[in-house]
XYZ file of C-alpha atoms in Angstrom:
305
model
C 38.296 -17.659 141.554
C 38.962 -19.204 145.078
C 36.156 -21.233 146.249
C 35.037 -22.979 148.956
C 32.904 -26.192 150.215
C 31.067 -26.770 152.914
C 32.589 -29.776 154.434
C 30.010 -32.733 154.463
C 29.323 -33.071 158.134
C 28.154 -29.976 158.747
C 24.524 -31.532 156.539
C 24.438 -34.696 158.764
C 21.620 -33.914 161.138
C 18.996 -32.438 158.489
C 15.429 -32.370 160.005
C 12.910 -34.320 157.393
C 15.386 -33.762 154.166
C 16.427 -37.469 153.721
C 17.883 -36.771 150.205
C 20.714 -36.957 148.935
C 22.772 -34.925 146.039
C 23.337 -35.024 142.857
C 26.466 -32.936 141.737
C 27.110 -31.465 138.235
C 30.259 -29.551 137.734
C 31.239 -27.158 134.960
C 33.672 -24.253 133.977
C 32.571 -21.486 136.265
C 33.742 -18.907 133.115
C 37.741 -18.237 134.555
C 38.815 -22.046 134.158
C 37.781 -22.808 138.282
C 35.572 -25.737 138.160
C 31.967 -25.582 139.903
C 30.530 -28.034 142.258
C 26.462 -27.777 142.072
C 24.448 -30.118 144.230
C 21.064 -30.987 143.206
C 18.295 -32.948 144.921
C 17.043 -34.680 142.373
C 13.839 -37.406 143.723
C 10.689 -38.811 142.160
C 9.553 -40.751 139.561
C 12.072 -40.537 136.679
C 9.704 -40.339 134.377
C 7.593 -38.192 136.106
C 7.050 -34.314 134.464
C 9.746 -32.139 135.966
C 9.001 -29.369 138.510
C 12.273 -27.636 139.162
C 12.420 -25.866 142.675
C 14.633 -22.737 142.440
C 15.418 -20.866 146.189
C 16.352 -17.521 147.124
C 18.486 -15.427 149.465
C 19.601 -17.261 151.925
C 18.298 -20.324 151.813
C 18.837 -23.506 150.139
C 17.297 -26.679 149.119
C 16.648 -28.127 152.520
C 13.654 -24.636 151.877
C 11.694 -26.942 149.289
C 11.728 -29.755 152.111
C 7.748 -29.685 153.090
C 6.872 -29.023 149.566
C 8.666 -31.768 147.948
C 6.751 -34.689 149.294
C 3.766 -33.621 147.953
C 4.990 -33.281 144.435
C 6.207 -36.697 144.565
C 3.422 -38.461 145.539
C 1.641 -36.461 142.948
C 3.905 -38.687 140.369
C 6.050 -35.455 139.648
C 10.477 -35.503 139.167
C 11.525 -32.525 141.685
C 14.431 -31.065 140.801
C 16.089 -28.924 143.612
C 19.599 -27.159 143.120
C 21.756 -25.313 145.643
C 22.307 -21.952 143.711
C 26.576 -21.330 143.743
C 27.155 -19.924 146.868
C 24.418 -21.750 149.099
C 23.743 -25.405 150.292
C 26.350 -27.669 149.426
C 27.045 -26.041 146.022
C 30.721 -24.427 145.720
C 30.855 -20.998 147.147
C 33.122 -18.273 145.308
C 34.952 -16.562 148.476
C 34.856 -13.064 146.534
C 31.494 -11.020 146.277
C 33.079 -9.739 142.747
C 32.637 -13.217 141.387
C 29.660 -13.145 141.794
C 26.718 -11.262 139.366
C 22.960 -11.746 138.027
C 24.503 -13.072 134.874
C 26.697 -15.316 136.318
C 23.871 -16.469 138.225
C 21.553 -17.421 135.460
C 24.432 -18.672 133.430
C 25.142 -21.029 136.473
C 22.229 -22.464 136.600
C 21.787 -22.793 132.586
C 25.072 -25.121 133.146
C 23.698 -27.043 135.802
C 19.590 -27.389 134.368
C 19.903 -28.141 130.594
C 23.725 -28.830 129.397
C 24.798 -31.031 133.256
C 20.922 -32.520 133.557
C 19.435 -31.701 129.983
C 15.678 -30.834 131.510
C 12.979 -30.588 128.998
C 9.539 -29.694 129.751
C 10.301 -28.415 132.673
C 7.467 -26.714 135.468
C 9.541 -23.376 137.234
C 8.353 -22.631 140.705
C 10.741 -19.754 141.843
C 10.643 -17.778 144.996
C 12.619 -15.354 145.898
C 15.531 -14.928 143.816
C 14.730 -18.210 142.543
C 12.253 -16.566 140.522
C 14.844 -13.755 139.905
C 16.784 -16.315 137.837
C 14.162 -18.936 137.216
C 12.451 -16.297 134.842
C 15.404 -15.430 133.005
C 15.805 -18.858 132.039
C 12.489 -19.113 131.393
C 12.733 -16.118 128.562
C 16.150 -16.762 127.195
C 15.286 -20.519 126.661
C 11.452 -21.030 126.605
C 11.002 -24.419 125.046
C 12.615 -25.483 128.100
C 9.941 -24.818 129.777
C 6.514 -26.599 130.054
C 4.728 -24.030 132.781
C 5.900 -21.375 135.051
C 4.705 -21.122 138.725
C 6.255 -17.692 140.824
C 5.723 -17.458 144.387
C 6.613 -14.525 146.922
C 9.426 -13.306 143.738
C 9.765 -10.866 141.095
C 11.746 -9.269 137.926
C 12.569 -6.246 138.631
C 14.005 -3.985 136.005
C 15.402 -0.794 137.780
C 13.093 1.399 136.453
C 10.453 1.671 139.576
C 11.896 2.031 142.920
C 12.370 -0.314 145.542
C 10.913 -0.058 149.062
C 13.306 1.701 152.004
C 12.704 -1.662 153.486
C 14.756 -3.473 150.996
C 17.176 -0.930 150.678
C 18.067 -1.013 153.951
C 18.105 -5.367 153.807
C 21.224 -4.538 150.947
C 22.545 -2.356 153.234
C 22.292 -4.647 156.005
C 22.956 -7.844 153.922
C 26.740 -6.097 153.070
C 27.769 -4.688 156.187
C 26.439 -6.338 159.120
C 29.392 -7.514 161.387
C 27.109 -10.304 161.836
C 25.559 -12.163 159.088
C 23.383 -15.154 160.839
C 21.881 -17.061 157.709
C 19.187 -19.104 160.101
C 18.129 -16.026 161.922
C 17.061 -14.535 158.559
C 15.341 -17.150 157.206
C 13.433 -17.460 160.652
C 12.639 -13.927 160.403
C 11.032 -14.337 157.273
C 8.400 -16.615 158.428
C 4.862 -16.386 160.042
C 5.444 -19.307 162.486
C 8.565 -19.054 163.274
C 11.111 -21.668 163.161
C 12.793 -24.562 165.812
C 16.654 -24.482 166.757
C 17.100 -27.311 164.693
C 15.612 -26.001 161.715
C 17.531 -22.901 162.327
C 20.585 -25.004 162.283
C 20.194 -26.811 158.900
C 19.854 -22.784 157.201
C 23.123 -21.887 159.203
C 24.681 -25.263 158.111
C 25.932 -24.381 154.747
C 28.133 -21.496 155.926
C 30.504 -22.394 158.643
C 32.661 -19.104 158.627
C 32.388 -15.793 157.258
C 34.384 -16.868 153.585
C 31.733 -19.396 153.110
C 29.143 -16.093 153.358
C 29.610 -14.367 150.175
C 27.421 -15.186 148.271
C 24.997 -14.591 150.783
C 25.634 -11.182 151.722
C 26.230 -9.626 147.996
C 23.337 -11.553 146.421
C 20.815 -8.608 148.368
C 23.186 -5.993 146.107
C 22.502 -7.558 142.706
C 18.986 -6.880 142.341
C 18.860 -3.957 139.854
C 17.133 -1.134 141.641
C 18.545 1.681 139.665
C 17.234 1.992 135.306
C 21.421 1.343 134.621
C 21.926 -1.594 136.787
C 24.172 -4.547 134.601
C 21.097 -6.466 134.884
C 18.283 -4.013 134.048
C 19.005 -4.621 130.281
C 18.249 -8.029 130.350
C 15.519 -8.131 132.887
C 13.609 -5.696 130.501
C 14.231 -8.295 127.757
C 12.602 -11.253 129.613
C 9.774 -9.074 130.153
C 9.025 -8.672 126.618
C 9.311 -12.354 126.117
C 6.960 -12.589 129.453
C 4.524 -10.247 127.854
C 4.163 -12.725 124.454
C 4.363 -16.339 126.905
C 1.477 -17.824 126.362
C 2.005 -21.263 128.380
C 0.379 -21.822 131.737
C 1.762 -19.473 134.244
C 0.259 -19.418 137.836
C 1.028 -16.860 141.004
C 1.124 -18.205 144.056
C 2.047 -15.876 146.991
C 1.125 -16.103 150.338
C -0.641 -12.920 152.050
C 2.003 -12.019 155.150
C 5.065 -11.495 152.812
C 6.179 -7.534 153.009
C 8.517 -7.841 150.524
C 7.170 -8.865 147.596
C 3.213 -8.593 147.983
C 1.411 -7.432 145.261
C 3.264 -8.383 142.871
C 1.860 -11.411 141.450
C -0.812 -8.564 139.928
C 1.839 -7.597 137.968
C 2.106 -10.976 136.499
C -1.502 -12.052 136.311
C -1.950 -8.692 134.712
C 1.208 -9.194 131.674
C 1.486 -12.519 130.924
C -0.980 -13.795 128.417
C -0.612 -17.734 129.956
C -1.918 -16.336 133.190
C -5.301 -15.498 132.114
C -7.917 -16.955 133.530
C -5.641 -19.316 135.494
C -6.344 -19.937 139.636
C -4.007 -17.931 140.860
C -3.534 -18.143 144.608
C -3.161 -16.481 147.858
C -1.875 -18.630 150.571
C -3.023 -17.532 154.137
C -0.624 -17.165 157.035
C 2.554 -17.596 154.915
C 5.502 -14.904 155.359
C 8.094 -14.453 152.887
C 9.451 -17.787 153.318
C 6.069 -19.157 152.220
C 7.985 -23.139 152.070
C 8.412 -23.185 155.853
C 4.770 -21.188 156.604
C 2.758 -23.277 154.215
C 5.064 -25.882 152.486
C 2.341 -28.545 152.018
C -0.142 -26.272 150.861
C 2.412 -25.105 147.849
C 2.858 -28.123 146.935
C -0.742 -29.272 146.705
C -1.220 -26.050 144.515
C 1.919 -26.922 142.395
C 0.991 -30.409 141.509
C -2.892 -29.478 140.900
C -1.860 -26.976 138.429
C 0.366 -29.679 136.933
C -2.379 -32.067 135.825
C -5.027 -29.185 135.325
C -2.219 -27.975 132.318
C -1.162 -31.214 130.204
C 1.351 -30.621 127.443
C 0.240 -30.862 124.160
């Protein structure tokens, strides 16, 4: 596959996101090596809570959240998903898939970083892949936290609204990554702020990812992914490890469905799930801090074994 990377400049004015990356690099599955940058900051031997964005956003997302997970004593672990950040980006929307998504991250997680033990908190479509990894290799996993995200199988439909984002996401002549993001938040967003979201993608190539990633969520019962997503349900419906929800209450997208999740999964009983006020969909930017205290509470109110 051809493939792309941001060139190193464009991340050298980053508001509050003084960390740098990590890279792990594998066989993306046709031979063409992947680049994956990772923020990886904390105490070293702190328990691992492993940030996973969304669509289409990157690390720098996690920025107002991570400081309070490592003062809690906590490892954060924050990759760029392929296609976003400073992680290689595939120039072809065909290379891209759910699959190769989750198999992407597998890579980069347990064989490049070999996490153990390891707290999810996915938002987005970082809990879109985050909770496949979670069922197809759960004693990898410690806890499970899901925030303003999903698993959808296919077999309910989606809202018009999100039909019409995938129809926007693939043919808009204009694609602006920062405008998005800022349009998924409560309080809105400064030009500088705006700026580190566009930074990643400095011409339309570099956008690929990006714009097909709205088209891989299965909203139809034979989507490739459906299959599988119906399969990590099953292993959702037996997990009995901590799991907590942790949405915010402005997000149209995906409110409600932490019920869904508080209502299936047998480690979320009885567990205090919740709502964060006057977050959007981009709940890290609306209420980063607050996340974060709820993260690392949960943390130390569920020691391993």
């Amino acid at each position: 596959m051809d493939v792309v990377r941001t060139p190193e400049e464009r991340f050298a004015a980053l508001p509050d996101f003084p960390y740098p990356p990590a890279y792990v690099t594998f066989d993306g599955g046709d031979g063409t090596m992947l680049r994956v940058a990772v923020v990886d900051t904390g105490p070293a031997d702190g328990e691992v809570v492993l940030l996973l964005h969304g669509e289409p956003s990157w690390s720098f997302l996690w920025r107002r959240v991570i400081p309070e997970l490592t003062a809690a004593g906590l490892r954060v672990v924050a990759p760029d998903l392929v296609g976003f950040g400073r992680s290689d980006k595939p120039t072809d929307p065909a290379a891209y898939s759910y699959a190769a998504h989750v198999e992407w991250m597998r890579q980069t997680l347990f064989e490049g970083l070999g996490l153990v033990d390891v707290t999810l908190v996915g938002q987005d479509w970082g809990g879109l892949v985050g909770l496949r990894l979670v069922a197809e290799h759960p004693d990898r996993f410690a806890r499970v936290v899901v925030a303003n995200t999903g698993l959808p199988t296919g077999d309910t439909p989606m809202s018009e609204a999100f039909l019409a984002w995938q129809r926007f996401a693939t043919t808009a002549p204009a694609f602006d990554v920062g405008r998005v993001v800022a349009n998924g938040t409560v309080t809105g967003l400064p030009p500088e702020v705006v700026a580190a979201y566009d930074a990643p993608f400095p011409d339309e190539a570099s956008k690929a990812g990006a714009r097909v990633f709205p088209s891989l969520v299965p909203t139809a019962p034979d989507d490739p992914a459906a299959t599988a997503n119906r399969a990590a349900w099953e292993v959702l419906a037996r997990w009995e490890k901590p799991l907590l929800t942790a949405f915010s209450d402005s997000d149209p997208i995906t409110g409600g469905g932490d019920r869904v999740f508080q209502r299936v999964v047998p480690g979320a009983q009885g567990r205090p799930h919740t709502t964060l006020r006057g977050g959007g969909h981009f709940l890290q930017e609306d209420v980063g801090p607050e996340l974060g205290r709820v993260v690392a509470a949960f943390v130390a109110a569920t020691p391993r074994p």
